[in-house]
PDB file of C-alpha atoms in Angstrom:
ATOM      1  CA  MET A 557     138.170 103.713  89.208  1.00 62.00           C
ATOM      2  CA  GLN A 558     137.633 107.437  88.787  1.00 69.00           C
ATOM      3  CA  VAL A 559     139.221 109.858  91.249  1.00 79.00           C
ATOM      4  CA  PRO A 560     136.801 112.030  93.247  1.00 79.00           C
ATOM      5  CA  TYR A 561     137.193 115.146  91.154  1.00 77.00           C
ATOM      6  CA  GLN A 562     136.357 113.161  88.021  1.00 88.00           C
ATOM      7  CA  VAL A 563     133.174 111.848  89.645  1.00 87.00           C
ATOM      8  CA  VAL A 564     132.170 115.431  90.554  1.00 87.00           C
ATOM      9  CA  ALA A 565     132.961 116.662  87.022  1.00 88.00           C
ATOM     10  CA  TYR A 566     130.938 113.819  85.474  1.00 89.00           C
ATOM     11  CA  PHE A 567     128.012 114.635  87.817  1.00 91.00           C
ATOM     12  CA  SER A 568     128.149 118.258  86.744  1.00 91.00           C
ATOM     13  CA  VAL A 569     127.877 117.213  83.062  1.00 92.00           C
ATOM     14  CA  GLU A 570     125.054 114.837  83.919  1.00 91.00           C
ATOM     15  CA  LEU A 571     123.128 117.671  85.614  1.00 92.00           C
ATOM     16  CA  ASP A 572     123.489 119.799  82.466  1.00 93.00           C
ATOM     17  CA  SER A 573     122.073 116.863  80.432  1.00 93.00           C
ATOM     18  CA  TYR A 574     119.211 116.457  82.904  1.00 94.00           C
ATOM     19  CA  LYS A 575     118.413 120.198  82.649  1.00 94.00           C
ATOM     20  CA  LEU A 576     118.251 119.863  78.879  1.00 95.00           C
ATOM     21  CA  PHE A 577     115.957 116.828  79.232  1.00 94.00           C
ATOM     22  CA  ILE A 578     113.599 118.818  81.433  1.00 94.00           C
ATOM     23  CA  GLU A 579     113.555 121.774  79.037  1.00 94.00           C
ATOM     24  CA  MET A 580     112.794 119.474  76.105  1.00 94.00           C
ATOM     25  CA  SER A 581     110.039 117.730  78.075  1.00 92.00           C
ATOM     26  CA  GLU A 582     108.429 121.006  78.977  1.00 90.00           C
ATOM     27  CA  ARG A 583     108.500 122.102  75.339  1.00 92.00           C
ATOM     28  CA  ASN A 584     106.933 118.790  74.399  1.00 90.00           C
ATOM     29  CA  TRP A 585     103.960 119.427  76.744  1.00 85.00           C
ATOM     30  CA  ILE A 586     103.466 122.846  75.190  1.00 88.00           C
ATOM     31  CA  GLU A 587     103.599 121.393  71.647  1.00 90.00           C
ATOM     32  CA  GLU A 588     101.212 118.579  72.593  1.00 85.00           C
ATOM     33  CA  SER A 589      98.759 121.045  74.044  1.00 85.00           C
ATOM     34  CA  GLU A 590      98.945 123.182  70.906  1.00 86.00           C
ATOM     35  CA  ARG A 591      98.370 120.102  68.727  1.00 83.00           C
ATOM     36  CA  TYR A 592      95.387 119.105  70.762  1.00 80.00           C
ATOM     37  CA  THR A 593      93.885 122.634  70.636  1.00 78.00           C
ATOM     38  CA  SER A 594      94.330 122.790  66.881  1.00 78.00           C
ATOM     39  CA  SER A 595      92.764 119.337  66.483  1.00 72.00           C
ATOM     40  CA  ILE A 596      89.632 120.578  68.181  1.00 69.00           C
ATOM     41  CA  LEU A 597      89.461 123.599  65.864  1.00 64.00           C
ATOM     42  CA  GLU A 598      90.234 121.754  62.648  1.00 60.00           C
ATOM     43  CA  ASP A 599      88.650 118.681  61.078  1.00 58.00           C
ATOM     44  CA  ASP A 600      91.953 116.796  60.831  1.00 54.00           C
ATOM     45  CA  GLU A 601      91.273 113.085  61.009  1.00 54.00           C
ATOM     46  CA  PRO A 602      94.870 111.886  61.789  1.00 60.00           C
ATOM     47  CA  THR A 603      95.256 114.436  64.592  1.00 56.00           C
ATOM     48  CA  LEU A 604      91.833 113.686  66.048  1.00 53.00           C
ATOM     49  CA  TYR A 605      92.606 109.984  65.901  1.00 59.00           C
ATOM     50  CA  ARG A 606      95.765 110.688  67.883  1.00 56.00           C
ATOM     51  CA  PHE A 607      93.639 111.953  70.771  1.00 58.00           C
ATOM     52  CA  ASN A 608      90.921 109.273  70.392  1.00 58.00           C
ATOM     53  CA  TYR A 609      88.223 111.908  69.836  1.00 56.00           C
ATOM     54  CA  ARG A 610      88.465 113.111  73.408  1.00 59.00           C
ATOM     55  CA  ASN A 611      87.385 116.661  74.003  1.00 57.00           C
ATOM     56  CA  ASP A 612      88.245 116.792  77.702  1.00 65.00           C
ATOM     57  CA  LEU A 613      92.004 116.568  77.459  1.00 72.00           C
ATOM     58  CA  ALA A 614      92.743 120.291  77.543  1.00 76.00           C
ATOM     59  CA  SER A 615      92.972 120.638  81.326  1.00 77.00           C
ATOM     60  CA  LYS A 616      94.899 117.373  81.573  1.00 80.00           C
ATOM     61  CA  LEU A 617      97.420 118.374  78.943  1.00 80.00           C
ATOM     62  CA  ASN A 618      97.804 121.890  80.317  1.00 82.00           C
ATOM     63  CA  ASP A 619      97.808 121.232  84.044  1.00 84.00           C
ATOM     64  CA  GLU A 620      97.541 117.700  85.337  1.00 87.00           C
ATOM     65  CA  PHE A 621      99.964 115.777  83.080  1.00 86.00           C
ATOM     66  CA  PRO A 622     102.744 118.374  83.244  1.00 88.00           C
ATOM     67  CA  GLN A 623     102.468 118.313  87.083  1.00 91.00           C
ATOM     68  CA  TYR A 624     102.888 114.521  87.060  1.00 93.00           C
ATOM     69  CA  GLN A 625     105.946 115.011  84.895  1.00 91.00           C
ATOM     70  CA  ARG A 626     107.418 117.705  87.184  1.00 91.00           C
ATOM     71  CA  LYS A 627     106.963 115.474  90.202  1.00 95.00           C
ATOM     72  CA  SER A 628     108.775 112.664  88.439  1.00 95.00           C
ATOM     73  CA  TYR A 629     111.643 115.080  87.606  1.00 94.00           C
ATOM     74  CA  LEU A 630     112.198 115.559  91.338  1.00 94.00           C
ATOM     75  CA  ILE A 631     112.179 111.824  91.996  1.00 95.00           C
ATOM     76  CA  MET A 632     114.646 111.288  89.147  1.00 93.00           C
ATOM     77  CA  LEU A 633     116.915 114.057  90.390  1.00 93.00           C
ATOM     78  CA  VAL A 634     117.054 112.557  93.907  1.00 93.00           C
ATOM     79  CA  SER A 635     117.838 109.180  92.352  1.00 93.00           C
ATOM     80  CA  ILE A 636     120.576 110.678  90.175  1.00 93.00           C
ATOM     81  CA  PHE A 637     122.052 112.485  93.192  1.00 92.00           C
ATOM     82  CA  GLU A 638     121.958 109.346  95.315  1.00 93.00           C
ATOM     83  CA  ASP A 639     123.837 107.432  92.584  1.00 93.00           C
ATOM     84  CA  PHE A 640     126.384 110.268  92.389  1.00 92.00           C
ATOM     85  CA  MET A 641     126.903 110.128  96.134  1.00 91.00           C
ATOM     86  CA  ASN A 642     127.453 106.390  96.003  1.00 92.00           C
ATOM     87  CA  GLN A 643     129.974 106.762  93.187  1.00 91.00           C
ATOM     88  CA  LEU A 644     131.762 109.490  95.082  1.00 91.00           C
ATOM     89  CA  CYS A 645     131.983 107.213  98.164  1.00 91.00           C
ATOM     90  CA  ARG A 646     133.450 104.403  96.115  1.00 91.00           C
ATOM     91  CA  SER A 647     135.931 106.769  94.531  1.00 91.00           C
ATOM     92  CA  VAL A 648     136.996 108.278  97.862  1.00 90.00           C
ATOM     93  CA  GLU A 649     137.313 104.755  99.289  1.00 91.00           C
ATOM     94  CA  ALA A 650     139.662 103.710  96.455  1.00 89.00           C
ATOM     95  CA  ASP A 651     141.530 107.013  96.305  1.00 89.00           C
ATOM     96  CA  LEU A 652     142.249 107.156 100.067  1.00 88.00           C
ATOM     97  CA  ASP A 653     142.571 103.357 100.408  1.00 90.00           C
ATOM     98  CA  ILE A 654     139.864 103.329 103.089  1.00 88.00           C
ATOM     99  CA  LYS A 655     139.113  99.817 104.370  1.00 89.00           C
ATOM    100  CA  ALA A 656     135.496 100.536 105.306  1.00 89.00           C
ATOM    101  CA  SER A 657     132.812 100.713 102.633  1.00 90.00           C
ATOM    102  CA  PHE A 658     129.960 103.209 102.650  1.00 89.00           C
ATOM    103  CA  THR A 659     127.628 100.185 102.670  1.00 88.00           C
ATOM    104  CA  ASP A 660     128.961  99.351 106.146  1.00 90.00           C
ATOM    105  CA  PHE A 661     127.213 102.432 107.511  1.00 88.00           C
ATOM    106  CA  THR A 662     123.639 102.487 108.753  1.00 87.00           C
ATOM    107  CA  GLY A 663     120.908 104.275 106.909  1.00 85.00           C
ATOM    108  CA  SER A 664     120.397 104.351 103.274  1.00 84.00           C
ATOM    109  CA  GLY A 665     120.965 106.428 100.173  1.00 88.00           C
ATOM    110  CA  ILE A 666     122.151 109.982 100.519  1.00 89.00           C
ATOM    111  CA  GLU A 667     122.197 109.949 104.335  1.00 88.00           C
ATOM    112  CA  ARG A 668     124.492 106.937 104.435  1.00 90.00           C
ATOM    113  CA  ALA A 669     126.847 108.485 101.843  1.00 90.00           C
ATOM    114  CA  LYS A 670     126.870 111.727 103.837  1.00 89.00           C
ATOM    115  CA  GLN A 671     127.871 109.882 107.017  1.00 88.00           C
ATOM    116  CA  TYR A 672     130.604 108.018 105.244  1.00 88.00           C
ATOM    117  CA  LEU A 673     132.134 111.062 103.534  1.00 88.00           C
ATOM    118  CA  SER A 674     132.030 113.254 106.606  1.00 86.00           C
ATOM    119  CA  LYS A 675     133.504 110.613 108.947  1.00 86.00           C
ATOM    120  CA  LEU A 676     136.132 108.970 106.752  1.00 85.00           C
ATOM    121  CA  SER A 677     137.262 111.665 104.344  1.00 80.00           C
ATOM    122  CA  SER A 678     138.330 115.300 104.501  1.00 77.00           C
ATOM    123  CA  LEU A 679     135.386 116.359 102.355  1.00 74.00           C
ATOM    124  CA  SER A 680     133.318 119.128 103.864  1.00 68.00           C
ATOM    125  CA  LEU A 681     129.623 118.590 103.182  1.00 68.00           C
ATOM    126  CA  PRO A 682     127.373 121.612 103.555  1.00 64.00           C
ATOM    127  CA  VAL A 683     124.301 119.412 103.684  1.00 59.00           C
ATOM    128  CA  SER A 684     123.470 119.155 107.347  1.00 57.00           C
ATOM    129  CA  GLY A 685     119.779 119.661 106.773  1.00 56.00           C
ATOM    130  CA  LYS A 686     119.991 123.089 108.495  1.00 56.00           C
ATOM    131  CA  LYS A 687     119.479 126.262 106.518  1.00 50.00           C
ATOM    132  CA  MET A 688     122.655 128.062 105.918  1.00 48.00           C
ATOM    133  CA  GLU A 689     122.767 131.691 107.010  1.00 56.00           C
ATOM    134  CA  THR A 690     123.267 134.256 104.294  1.00 54.00           C
ATOM    135  CA  ASP A 691     124.840 137.656 104.717  1.00 47.00           C
TER     136      ASP A 691
END
């Protein structure tokens, strides 16, 4: 079992990988849009075949499809964070030899992990749902 600081370090590395994934995906949308635009301007059979001779994909490739992808990034990020919080709870439980499991708490996902960590560990979680005041 990893100790809590290892879980946090691993999560930090995973976030960097996720950021790279998003950057590469965004570049892919730009490249796909450019390929589509050039296929309309050129008589290139393999490229045209790739898009099934559709001439109405420009707005979908430039606006609609990337927005779907960006929404899915958010869903993925929440899922990754929830998994991190669960791993952190398991790690704290083992490290502090706590007899209660985070699954014993009510609620689900991130909220349950927050409850567990704030009640049974010395971790301070600045995620109360309230905006923090800035100087």
